[in-house]
PDB file of C-alpha atoms in Angstrom:
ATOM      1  CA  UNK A   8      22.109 -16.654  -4.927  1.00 40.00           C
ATOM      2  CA  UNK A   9      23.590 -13.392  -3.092  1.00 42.00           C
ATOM      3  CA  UNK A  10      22.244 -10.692  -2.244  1.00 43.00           C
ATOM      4  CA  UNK A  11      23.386  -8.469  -5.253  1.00 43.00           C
ATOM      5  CA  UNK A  12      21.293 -11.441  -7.201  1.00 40.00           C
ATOM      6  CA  UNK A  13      17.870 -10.577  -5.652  1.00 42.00           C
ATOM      7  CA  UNK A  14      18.251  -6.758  -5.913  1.00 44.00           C
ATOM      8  CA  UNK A  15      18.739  -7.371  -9.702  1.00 43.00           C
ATOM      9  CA  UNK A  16      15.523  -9.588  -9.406  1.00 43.00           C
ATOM     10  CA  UNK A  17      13.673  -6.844  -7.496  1.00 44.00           C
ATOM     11  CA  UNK A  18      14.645  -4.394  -9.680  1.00 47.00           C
ATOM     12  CA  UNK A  19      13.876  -6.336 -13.177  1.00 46.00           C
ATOM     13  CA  UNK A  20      10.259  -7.028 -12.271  1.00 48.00           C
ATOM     14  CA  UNK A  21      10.539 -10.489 -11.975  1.00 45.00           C
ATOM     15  CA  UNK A  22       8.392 -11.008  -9.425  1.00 51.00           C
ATOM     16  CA  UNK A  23      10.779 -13.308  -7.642  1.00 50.00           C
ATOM     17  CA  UNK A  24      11.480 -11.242  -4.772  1.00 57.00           C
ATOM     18  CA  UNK A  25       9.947 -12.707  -1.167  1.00 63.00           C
ATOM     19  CA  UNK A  26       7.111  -9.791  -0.388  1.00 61.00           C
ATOM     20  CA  UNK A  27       9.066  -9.463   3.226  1.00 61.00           C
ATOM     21  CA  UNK A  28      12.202  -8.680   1.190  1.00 63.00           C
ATOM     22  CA  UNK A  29      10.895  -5.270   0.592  1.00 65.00           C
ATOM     23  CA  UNK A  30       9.780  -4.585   4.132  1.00 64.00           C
ATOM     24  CA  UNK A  31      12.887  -5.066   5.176  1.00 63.00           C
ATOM     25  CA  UNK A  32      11.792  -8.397   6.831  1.00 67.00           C
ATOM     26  CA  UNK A  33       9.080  -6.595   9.187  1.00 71.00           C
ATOM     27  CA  UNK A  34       5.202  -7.765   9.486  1.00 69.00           C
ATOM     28  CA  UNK A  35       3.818  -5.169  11.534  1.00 82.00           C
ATOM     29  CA  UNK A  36       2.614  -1.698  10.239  1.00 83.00           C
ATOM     30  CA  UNK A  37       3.141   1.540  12.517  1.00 86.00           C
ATOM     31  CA  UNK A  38      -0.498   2.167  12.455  1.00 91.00           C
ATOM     32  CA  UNK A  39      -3.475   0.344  12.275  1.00 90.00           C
ATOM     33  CA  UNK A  40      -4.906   0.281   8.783  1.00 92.00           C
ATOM     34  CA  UNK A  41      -8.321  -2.140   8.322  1.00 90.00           C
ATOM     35  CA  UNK A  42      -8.424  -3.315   4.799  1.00 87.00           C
ATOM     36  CA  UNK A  43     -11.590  -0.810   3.647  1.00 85.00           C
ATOM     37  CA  UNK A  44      -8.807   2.466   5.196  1.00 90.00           C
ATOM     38  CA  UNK A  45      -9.228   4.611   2.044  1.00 91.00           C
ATOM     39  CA  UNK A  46      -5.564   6.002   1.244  1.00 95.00           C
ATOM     40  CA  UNK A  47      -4.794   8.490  -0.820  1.00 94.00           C
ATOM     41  CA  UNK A  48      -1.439  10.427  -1.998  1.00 93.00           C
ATOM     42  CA  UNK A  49      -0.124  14.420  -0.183  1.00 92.00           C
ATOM     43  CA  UNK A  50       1.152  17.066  -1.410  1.00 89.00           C
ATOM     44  CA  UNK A  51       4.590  15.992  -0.421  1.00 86.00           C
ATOM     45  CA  UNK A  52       4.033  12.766  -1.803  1.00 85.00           C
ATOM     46  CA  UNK A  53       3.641  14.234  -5.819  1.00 83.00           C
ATOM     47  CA  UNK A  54       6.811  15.613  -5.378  1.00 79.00           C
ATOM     48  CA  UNK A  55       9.699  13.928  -6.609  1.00 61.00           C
ATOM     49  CA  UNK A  56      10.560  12.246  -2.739  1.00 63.00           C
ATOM     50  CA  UNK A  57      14.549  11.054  -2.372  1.00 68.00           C
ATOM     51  CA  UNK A  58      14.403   7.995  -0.713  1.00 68.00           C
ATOM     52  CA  UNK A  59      11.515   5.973  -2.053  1.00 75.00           C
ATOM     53  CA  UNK A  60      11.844   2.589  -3.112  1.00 79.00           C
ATOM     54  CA  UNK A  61      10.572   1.836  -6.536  1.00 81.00           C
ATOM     55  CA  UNK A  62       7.308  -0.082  -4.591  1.00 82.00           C
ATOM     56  CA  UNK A  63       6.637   3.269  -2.831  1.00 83.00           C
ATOM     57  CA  UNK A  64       7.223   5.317  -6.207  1.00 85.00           C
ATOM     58  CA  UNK A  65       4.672   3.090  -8.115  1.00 88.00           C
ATOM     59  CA  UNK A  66       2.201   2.842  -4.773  1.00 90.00           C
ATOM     60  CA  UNK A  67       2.292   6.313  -4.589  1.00 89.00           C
ATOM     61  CA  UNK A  68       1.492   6.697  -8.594  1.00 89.00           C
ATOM     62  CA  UNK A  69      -1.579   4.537  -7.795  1.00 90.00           C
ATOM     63  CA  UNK A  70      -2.363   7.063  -4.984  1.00 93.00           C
ATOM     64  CA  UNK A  71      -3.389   9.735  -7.456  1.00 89.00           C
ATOM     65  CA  UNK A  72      -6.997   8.942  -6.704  1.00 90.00           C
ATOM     66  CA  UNK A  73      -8.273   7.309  -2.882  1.00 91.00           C
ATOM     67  CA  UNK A  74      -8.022   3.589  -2.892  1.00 92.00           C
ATOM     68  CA  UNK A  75      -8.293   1.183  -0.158  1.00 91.00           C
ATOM     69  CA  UNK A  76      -5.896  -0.575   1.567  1.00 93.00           C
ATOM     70  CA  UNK A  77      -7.736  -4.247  -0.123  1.00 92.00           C
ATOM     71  CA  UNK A  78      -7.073  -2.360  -3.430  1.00 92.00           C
ATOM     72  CA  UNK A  79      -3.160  -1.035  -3.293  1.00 94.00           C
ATOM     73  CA  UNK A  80      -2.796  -5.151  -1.802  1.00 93.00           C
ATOM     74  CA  UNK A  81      -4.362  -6.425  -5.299  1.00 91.00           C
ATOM     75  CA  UNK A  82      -3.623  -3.878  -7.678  1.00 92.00           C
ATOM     76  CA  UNK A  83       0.225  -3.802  -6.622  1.00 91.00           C
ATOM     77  CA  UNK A  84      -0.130  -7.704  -6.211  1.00 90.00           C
ATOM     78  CA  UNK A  85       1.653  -7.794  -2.685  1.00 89.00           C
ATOM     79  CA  UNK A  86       0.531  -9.790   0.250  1.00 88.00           C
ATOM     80  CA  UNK A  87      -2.084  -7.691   2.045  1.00 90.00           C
ATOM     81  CA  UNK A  88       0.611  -7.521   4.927  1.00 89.00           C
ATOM     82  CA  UNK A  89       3.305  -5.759   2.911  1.00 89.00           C
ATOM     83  CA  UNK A  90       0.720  -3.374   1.725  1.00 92.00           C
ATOM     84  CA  UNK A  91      -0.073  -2.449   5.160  1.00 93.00           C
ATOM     85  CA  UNK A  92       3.743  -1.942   6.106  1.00 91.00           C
ATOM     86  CA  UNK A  93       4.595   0.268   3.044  1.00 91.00           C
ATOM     87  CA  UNK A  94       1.228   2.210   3.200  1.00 94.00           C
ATOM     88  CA  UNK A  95       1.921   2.560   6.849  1.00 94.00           C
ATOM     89  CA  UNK A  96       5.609   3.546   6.767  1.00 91.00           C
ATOM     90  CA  UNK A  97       4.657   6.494   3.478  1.00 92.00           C
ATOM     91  CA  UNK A  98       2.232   7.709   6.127  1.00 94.00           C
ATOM     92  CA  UNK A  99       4.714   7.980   8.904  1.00 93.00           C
ATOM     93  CA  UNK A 100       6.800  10.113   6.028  1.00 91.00           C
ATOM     94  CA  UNK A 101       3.735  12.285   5.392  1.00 92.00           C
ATOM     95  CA  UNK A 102       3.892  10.885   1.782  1.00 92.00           C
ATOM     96  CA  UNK A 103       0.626   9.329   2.084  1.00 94.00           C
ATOM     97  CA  UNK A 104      -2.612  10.412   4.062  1.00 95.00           C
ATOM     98  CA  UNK A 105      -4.671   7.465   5.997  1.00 95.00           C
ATOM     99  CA  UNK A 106      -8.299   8.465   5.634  1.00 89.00           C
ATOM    100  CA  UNK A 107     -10.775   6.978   8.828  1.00 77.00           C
ATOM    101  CA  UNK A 108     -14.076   5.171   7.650  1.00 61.00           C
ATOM    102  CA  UNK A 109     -16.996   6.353   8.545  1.00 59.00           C
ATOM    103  CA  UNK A 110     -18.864   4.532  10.579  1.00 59.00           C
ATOM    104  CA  UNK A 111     -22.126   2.730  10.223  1.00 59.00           C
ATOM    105  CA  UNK A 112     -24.214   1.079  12.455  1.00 61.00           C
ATOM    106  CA  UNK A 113     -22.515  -0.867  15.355  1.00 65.00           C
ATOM    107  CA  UNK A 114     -19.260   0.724  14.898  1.00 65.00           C
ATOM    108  CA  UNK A 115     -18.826  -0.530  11.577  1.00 69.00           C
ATOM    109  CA  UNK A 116     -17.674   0.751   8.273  1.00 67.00           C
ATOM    110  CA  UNK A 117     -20.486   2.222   6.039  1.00 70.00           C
ATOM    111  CA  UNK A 118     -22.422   0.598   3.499  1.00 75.00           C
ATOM    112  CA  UNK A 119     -21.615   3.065   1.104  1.00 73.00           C
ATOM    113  CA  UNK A 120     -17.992   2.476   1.701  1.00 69.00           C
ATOM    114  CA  UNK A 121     -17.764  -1.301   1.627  1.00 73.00           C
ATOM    115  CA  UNK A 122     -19.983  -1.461  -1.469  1.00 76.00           C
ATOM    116  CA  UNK A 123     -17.069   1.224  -3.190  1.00 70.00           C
ATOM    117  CA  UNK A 124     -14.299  -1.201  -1.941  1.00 69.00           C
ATOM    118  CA  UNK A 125     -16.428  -4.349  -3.314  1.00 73.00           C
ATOM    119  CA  UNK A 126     -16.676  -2.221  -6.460  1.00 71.00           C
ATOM    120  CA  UNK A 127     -13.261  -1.519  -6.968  1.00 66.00           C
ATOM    121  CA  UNK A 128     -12.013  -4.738  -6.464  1.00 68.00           C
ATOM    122  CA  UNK A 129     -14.213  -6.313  -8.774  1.00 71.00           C
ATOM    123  CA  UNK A 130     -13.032  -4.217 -11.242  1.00 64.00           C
ATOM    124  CA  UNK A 131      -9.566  -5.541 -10.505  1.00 59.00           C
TER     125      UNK A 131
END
């Protein structure tokens, strides 16, 4: 298979694109982003942004309301990995804002918060 072969897979849907593929081969995000990091989509980000990938376009479509880092990984059905990359990388762009946790008790995220994370993905 060449290379022009696994664009055409990419870009089909079929799923049979290795989840490095579209991070360029990289496994480290810019920033650090815990899986309960609530993300959500800028102002720049509605815009119509040159440059995206069709992963960032439909991340950033998911974006419209805050999700977690946990829940862009299973709604987008990406290795939790790639999410961080791509989340990180829209952030470096200003596409996508990285919301801290607040913290509970022993420097911890919230109740409240993992309880909305264990929520959401539940409903997934």
């Amino acid at each position: 298979m060449h290379w022009g072969s696994v664009l055409e897979l990419e870009d089909s849907g079929a799923g049979m694109v290795r989840p490095y593929f579209r991070t360029h081969g990289r496994t480290r995000p810019t920033r650090d982003l815990p899986i309960e990091t609530l993300v959500s989509i800028t102002q720049r980000g509605r815009a119509v942004v040159r440059g995206s990938t069709q992963e960032e376009t439909e991340i950033c479509a998911l974006l419209r309301t805050s999700q977690s880092v946990a829940e862009v990984a299973a709604r987008r059905r990406i290795p939790l990995g790639v999410a961080r990359v791509l989340l990180s990388d829209l952030a470096d762009r200003g596409i996508v804002a990285v919301h801290t946790a607040r913290k509970g008790s022993g420097n911890r995220p919230s109740l409240e918060l993992m309880e909305r994370i264990l929520h959401g993905l539940s409903r997934l």
